[in-house]
Every structure is written in structure tokens, then in C-alpha cells.
Coordinates of C-alpha atoms in Angstrom, one line a residue:
X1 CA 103.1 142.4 143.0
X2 CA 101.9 140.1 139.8
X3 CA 102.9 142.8 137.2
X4 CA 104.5 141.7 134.3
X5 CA 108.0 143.1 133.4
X6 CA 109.5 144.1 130.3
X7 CA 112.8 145.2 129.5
X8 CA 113.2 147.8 126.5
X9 CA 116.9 148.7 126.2
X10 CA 116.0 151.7 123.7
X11 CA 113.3 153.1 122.1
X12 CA 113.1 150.8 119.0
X13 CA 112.1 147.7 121.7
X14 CA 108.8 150.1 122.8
X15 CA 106.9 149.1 119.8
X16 CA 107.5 145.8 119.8
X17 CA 106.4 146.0 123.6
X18 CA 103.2 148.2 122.7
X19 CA 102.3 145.8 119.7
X20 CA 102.4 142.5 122.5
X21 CA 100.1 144.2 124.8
X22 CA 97.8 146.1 122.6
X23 CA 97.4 142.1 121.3
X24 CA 97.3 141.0 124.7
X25 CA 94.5 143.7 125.5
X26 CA 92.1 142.5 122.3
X27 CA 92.8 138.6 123.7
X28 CA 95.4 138.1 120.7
X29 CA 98.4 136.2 120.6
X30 CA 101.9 137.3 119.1
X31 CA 104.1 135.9 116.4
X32 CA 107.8 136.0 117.3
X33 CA 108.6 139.7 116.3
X34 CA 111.8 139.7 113.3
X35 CA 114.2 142.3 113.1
X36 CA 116.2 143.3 110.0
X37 CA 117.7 146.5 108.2
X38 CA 118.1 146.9 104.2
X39 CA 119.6 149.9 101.9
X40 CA 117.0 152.1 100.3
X41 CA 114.7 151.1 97.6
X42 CA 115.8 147.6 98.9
X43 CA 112.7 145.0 98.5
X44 CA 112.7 141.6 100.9
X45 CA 109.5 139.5 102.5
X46 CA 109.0 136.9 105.2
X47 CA 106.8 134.1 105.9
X48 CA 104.0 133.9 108.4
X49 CA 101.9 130.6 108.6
X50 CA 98.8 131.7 109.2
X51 CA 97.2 128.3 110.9
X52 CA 93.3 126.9 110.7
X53 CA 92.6 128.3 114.0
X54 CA 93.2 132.1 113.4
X55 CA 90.1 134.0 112.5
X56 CA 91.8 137.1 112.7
X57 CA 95.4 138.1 111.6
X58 CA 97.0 141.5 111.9
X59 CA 100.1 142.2 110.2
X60 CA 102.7 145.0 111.8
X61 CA 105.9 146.5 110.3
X62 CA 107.6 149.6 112.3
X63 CA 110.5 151.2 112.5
X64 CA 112.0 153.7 115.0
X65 CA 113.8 156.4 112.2
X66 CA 112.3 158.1 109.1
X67 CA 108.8 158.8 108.1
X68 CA 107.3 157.1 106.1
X69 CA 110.2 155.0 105.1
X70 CA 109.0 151.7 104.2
X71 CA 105.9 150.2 101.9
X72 CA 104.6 146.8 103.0
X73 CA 102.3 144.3 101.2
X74 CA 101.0 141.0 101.8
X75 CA 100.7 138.0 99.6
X76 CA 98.4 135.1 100.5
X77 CA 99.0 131.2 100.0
X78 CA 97.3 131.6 96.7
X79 CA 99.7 134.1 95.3
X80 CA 96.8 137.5 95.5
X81 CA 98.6 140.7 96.6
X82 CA 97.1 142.6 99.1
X83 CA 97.6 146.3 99.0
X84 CA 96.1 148.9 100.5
X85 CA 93.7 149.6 97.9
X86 CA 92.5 146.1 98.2
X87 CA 88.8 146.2 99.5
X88 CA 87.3 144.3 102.7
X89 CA 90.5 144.7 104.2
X90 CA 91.8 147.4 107.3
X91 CA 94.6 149.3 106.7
X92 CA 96.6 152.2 108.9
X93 CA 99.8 153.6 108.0
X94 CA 101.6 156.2 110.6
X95 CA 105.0 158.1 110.6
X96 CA 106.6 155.2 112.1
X97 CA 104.3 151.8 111.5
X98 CA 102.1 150.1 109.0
X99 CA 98.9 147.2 109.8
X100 CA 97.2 145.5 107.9
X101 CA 94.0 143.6 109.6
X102 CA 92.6 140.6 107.7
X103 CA 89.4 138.6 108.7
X104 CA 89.1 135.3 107.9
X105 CA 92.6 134.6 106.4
X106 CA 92.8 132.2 104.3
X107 CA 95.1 129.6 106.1
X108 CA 98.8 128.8 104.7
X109 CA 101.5 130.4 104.5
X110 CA 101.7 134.6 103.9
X111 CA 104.5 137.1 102.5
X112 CA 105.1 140.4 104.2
X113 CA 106.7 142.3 101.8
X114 CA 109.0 144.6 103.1
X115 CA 109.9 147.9 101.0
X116 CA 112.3 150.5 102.3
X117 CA 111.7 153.7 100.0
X118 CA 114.2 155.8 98.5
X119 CA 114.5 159.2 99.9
X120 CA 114.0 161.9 97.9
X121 CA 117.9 163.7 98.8
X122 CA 119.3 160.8 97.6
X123 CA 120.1 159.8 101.3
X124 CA 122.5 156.0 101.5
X125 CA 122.5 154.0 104.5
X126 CA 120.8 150.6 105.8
X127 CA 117.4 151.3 107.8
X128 CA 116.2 149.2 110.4
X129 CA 112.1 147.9 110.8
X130 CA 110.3 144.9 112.7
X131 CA 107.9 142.9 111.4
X132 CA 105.4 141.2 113.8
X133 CA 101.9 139.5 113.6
X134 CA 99.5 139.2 116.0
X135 CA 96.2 136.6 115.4
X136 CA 93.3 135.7 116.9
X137 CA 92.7 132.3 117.7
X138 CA 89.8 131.9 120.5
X139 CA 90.5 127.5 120.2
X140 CA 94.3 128.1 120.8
X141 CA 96.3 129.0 123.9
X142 CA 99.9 129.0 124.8
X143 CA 101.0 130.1 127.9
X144 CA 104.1 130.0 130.2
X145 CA 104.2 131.2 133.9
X146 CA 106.8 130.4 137.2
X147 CA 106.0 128.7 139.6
X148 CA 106.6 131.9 141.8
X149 CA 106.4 135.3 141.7
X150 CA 110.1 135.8 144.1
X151 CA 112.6 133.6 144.6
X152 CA 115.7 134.1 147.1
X153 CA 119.0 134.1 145.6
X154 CA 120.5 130.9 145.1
X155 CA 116.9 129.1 144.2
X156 CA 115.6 127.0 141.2
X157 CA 112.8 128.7 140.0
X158 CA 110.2 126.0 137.8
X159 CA 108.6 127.6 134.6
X160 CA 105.3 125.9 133.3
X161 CA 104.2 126.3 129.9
X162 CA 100.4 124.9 128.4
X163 CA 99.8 124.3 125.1
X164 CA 96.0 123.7 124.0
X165 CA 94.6 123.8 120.2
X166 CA 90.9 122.9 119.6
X167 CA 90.0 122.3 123.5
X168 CA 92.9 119.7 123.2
X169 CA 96.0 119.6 125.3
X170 CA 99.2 119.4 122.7
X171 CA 101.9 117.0 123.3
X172 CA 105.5 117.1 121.0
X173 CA 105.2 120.6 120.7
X174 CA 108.6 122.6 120.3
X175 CA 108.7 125.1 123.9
X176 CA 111.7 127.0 123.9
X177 CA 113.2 130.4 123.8
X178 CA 115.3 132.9 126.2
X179 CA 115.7 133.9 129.8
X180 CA 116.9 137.3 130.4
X181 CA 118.9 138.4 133.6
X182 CA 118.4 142.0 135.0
X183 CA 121.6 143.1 133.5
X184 CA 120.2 142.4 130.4
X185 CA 122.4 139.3 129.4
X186 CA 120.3 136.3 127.9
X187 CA 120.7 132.3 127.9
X188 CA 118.5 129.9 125.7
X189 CA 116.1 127.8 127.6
X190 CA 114.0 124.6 126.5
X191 CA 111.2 123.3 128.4
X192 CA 110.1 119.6 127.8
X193 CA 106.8 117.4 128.3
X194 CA 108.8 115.0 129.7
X195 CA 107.5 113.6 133.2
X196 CA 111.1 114.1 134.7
X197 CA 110.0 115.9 137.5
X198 CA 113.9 116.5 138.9
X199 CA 115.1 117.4 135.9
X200 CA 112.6 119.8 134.4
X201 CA 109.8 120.1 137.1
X202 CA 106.9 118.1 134.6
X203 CA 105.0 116.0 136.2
X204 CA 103.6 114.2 133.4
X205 CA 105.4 112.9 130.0
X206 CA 103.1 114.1 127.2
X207 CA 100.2 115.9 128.7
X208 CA 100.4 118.8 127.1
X209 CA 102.7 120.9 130.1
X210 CA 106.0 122.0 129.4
X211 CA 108.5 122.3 132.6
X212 CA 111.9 123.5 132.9
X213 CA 113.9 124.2 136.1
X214 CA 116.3 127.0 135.9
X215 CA 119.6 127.3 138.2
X216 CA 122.1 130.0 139.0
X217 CA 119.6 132.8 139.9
X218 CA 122.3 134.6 141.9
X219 CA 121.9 138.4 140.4
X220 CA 118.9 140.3 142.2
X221 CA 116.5 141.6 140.0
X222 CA 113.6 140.8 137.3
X223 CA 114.0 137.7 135.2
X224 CA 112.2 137.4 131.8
X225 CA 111.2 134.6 130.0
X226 CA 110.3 134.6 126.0
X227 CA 109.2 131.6 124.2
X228 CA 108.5 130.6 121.2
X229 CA 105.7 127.6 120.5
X230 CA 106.5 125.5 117.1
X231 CA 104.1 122.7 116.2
X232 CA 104.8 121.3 113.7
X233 CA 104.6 117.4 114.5
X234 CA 102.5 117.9 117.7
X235 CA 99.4 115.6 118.8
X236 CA 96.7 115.9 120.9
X237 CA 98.0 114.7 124.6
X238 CA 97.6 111.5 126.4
X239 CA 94.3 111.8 128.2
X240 CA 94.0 110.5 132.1
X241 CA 92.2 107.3 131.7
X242 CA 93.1 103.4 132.7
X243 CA 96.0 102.4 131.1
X244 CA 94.0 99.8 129.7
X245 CA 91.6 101.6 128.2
X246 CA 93.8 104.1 127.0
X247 CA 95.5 100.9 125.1
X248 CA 92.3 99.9 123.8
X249 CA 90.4 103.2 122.7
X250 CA 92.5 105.7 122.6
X251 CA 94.9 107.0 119.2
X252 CA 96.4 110.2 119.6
X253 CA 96.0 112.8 116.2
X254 CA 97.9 115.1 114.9
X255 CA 97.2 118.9 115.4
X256 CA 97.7 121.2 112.5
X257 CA 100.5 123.0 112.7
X258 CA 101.2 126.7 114.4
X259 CA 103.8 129.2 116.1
X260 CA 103.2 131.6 119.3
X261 CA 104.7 133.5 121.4
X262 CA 104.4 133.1 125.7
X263 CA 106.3 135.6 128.1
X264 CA 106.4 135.5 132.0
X265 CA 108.7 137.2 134.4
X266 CA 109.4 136.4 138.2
X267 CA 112.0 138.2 140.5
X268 CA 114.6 137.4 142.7
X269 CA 115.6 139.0 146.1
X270 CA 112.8 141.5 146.0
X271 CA 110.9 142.0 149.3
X272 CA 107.3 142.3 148.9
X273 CA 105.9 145.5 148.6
X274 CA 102.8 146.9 150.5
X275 CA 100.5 149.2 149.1
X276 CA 101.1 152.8 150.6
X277 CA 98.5 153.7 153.8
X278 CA 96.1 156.7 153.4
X279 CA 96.9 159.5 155.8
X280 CA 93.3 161.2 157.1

């Protein structure tokens, strides 16, 4: 019915789920979410390239057991620690998650520094926690949908992804990521700006739309698809104009660099369903 589907095989998946649409309700876009676990009193960070087009960044760590288990911190490109004491800055911690909210980042690359506490009793044992980011980016869009809500069993489904930084369709950006099956098994997945329209459903080689046909849908159920967007040597498309005057005026430039996250789902076998009548 045009809902979008997400599987969450135990309760740690719900707040990576709830920080996706809480983003996706304040028109942000998501990071690729990172999960790890680390002994007490253990200390480790990761990077987040924060790109020119973010003017907003919020940083998320959670974790589904302990309160209050982990410290986090941020260090910017320039080497400043950012605590929660730090002024200008918006800062919530909870039982079970930590954000910090930055305006204006500076752009480069960031440290989320990762602290699991030791407990008071003296407690051993590895702990587990997610990281994820969220930014907003008004001049930069990457999406992915199918090219149908159902398919029949036995059908290729197309997948379509758009990538658009500036106002500018991106060509030689990196689409790819996972499809998961209703029984919750997974495959990796690539889509390409190709122009090979029977072999990955684009219909044009470096527009800025990313196609990929997908085979073997013979289980019944929801499909869901996760990608991840790295540019890192992208450029801004080819534009639809003469071929000669594309060879005359037209240079394509590069596009800084950035990473997102695009998810769309699609079923297969499922009837339509009708909204319920009244009764009077």
C-alpha cells in the first residue's frame, strides 16, 4: 500500500530504525549506522566526513543493555574536543543513547569517540553500541526506489537510485549495498550509471541514475533494499544537449566528496489490500 518496510530482528535494530525515521521526519539523511562491542573502560572512535553541504550534523551512539554505559565525544578536523560542556552546542544523554547536534560543522573529517564505562561492581564482559549520524544537507539528495511496489514470483524487479549534489545530477558515484529477503537472509547488490538498459535497467550512461535488475525473487514476502552512496571521484553528469555542443562547451567538474544512506522496499506475491468499508 506504499508503506515502507523494515525488518528489526531484535530490539537492538529498533534504534537504529527510530534514528532513520526521526531523520527522515526533520528532512535529514543517514550515515551508514556502525556496529561494535568493547570490554569496559575500553576507549575507540570512528570517522565521519562531514561534507560542504551539511549545515547540520547530529551525532548518535546507543546501545540496547546498561545505563548509562558509554561516554562519547567528538573531535573536529582541527583537532578541538567537543564535550558536553562545550558551549553553542546540543547535547542529550538517556539511559540508553547519547546526541550531540552541531550547526554549522566545520567540514572534514570528525572522531566519535566511543567510551564504554567501567561499572562500579567490577562487572567484565564486552558491550555492544551503534554509532550513526544523521546531517542535513537541503543541496544533496540520494534516493533509491523499485520500479514497483509488487511483483509476482518469478519477476525482475528494476531498482532506481538518484544522486544530486548542488542542484547537479552526480555521475561515478559508488551505489551499492544489500537486498534483504523476507527470511531475513541478505545478498550484496550494485547498481551502475551505465546506460545498459538489459543488464541493469539505466537508460542512460552517466546521468546521474543508478539502475540494477534483480532476479530470483521466488520467496513471497517484503524485500529490502539498503544502500550506501560513496563519492569520492564523482562529477557532475552529462547534461542533455547536442552532442556537438556538449563537445564544444561542456567539461564535467568534480563534486566534493560525501556518503549517504537510501532504503526502499517492494513485495512480492502480495495481493493488494483494500481499505476496510464502514458499516452504518
Amino acid at each position: 500500500t506504499g508503506g515502507s518496510y523494515t525488518r528489526a530482528p531484535s530490539a537492538a535494530d529498533l534504534a537504529v530504525i527510530y534514528t532513520d525515521y526521526a531523520a527522515q521526519i526533520r528532512g535529514m539523511e543517514s550515515y551508514p549506522p556502525a556496529s561494535a562491542a568493547m570490554a569496559r573502560g575500553e576507549a575507540r572512535s570512528r570517522e565521519i566526513l562531514v561534507d560542504t553541504f551539511t549545515r547540520e550534523e547530529t551525532f548518535v551512539l546507543h546501545w540496547p543493555e546498561g545505563r548509562g554505559a558509554f561516554g562519547l565525544s567528538l573531535r573536529q578536523p582541527d583537532g578541538t574536543v567537543i564535550t558536553p560542556e562545550t558551549p553553542g552546542i546540543e547535547y542529550a544523554e538517556k539511559p540508553h543513547h547519547i546526541f550531540y547536534r552541531i550547526r554549522r560543522p566545520k567540514p572534514g573529517v570528525w572522531q566519535m569517540q566511543v567510551r564504554a564505562k567501567p561499572t562500579g561492581d567490577g562487572r567484565q564482559g564486552d558491550v555492544r553500541y551503534t554509532t550513526q549520524a544523521v546531517a542535513d544537507a537541503p543541496n544533496l539528495y540520494c534516493g533509491i526506489g523499485s520500479g514497483a511496489a509488487r511483483y509476482a514470483p518469478g519477476e525482475t524487479a528494476v531498482l532506481r537510485a538518484v544522486v544530486v549534489a548542488g542542484g547537479v545530477p552526480v555521475a561515478k558515484a559508488e551505489v551499492s549495498g544489500q537486498l534483504q529477503r523476507p527470511d531475513g537472509t541478505a545478498s550484496e547488490i550494485r547498481l551502475f550509471d551505465s546506460g545498459d538498459m538489459p543488464a541493469h535497467g539505466d537508460e542512460k550512461a552517466d546521468d546521474g541514475m543508478y539502475g540494477a535488475r534483480v532476479a530470483g525473487l521466488d520467496r513471497e514476502g517484503v524485500y529490502r533494499v539498503t544502500v550506501t552512496i560513496a563519492n569520492e571521484r564523482g562529477e557532475t553528469a552529462i547534461p542533455d544537449a547536442p552532442p556537438a555542443l556538449l563537445r564544444e562547451r561542456w567539461r564535467p567538474r568534480p563534486i566534493a566528496p560525501f556518503t549517504r544512506t537510501a532504503t526502499t522496499s517492494f513485495a512480492v506475491g502480495r495481493r493488494r489490500v483494500d481499505a476496510p468499508r464502514s458499516e452504518r
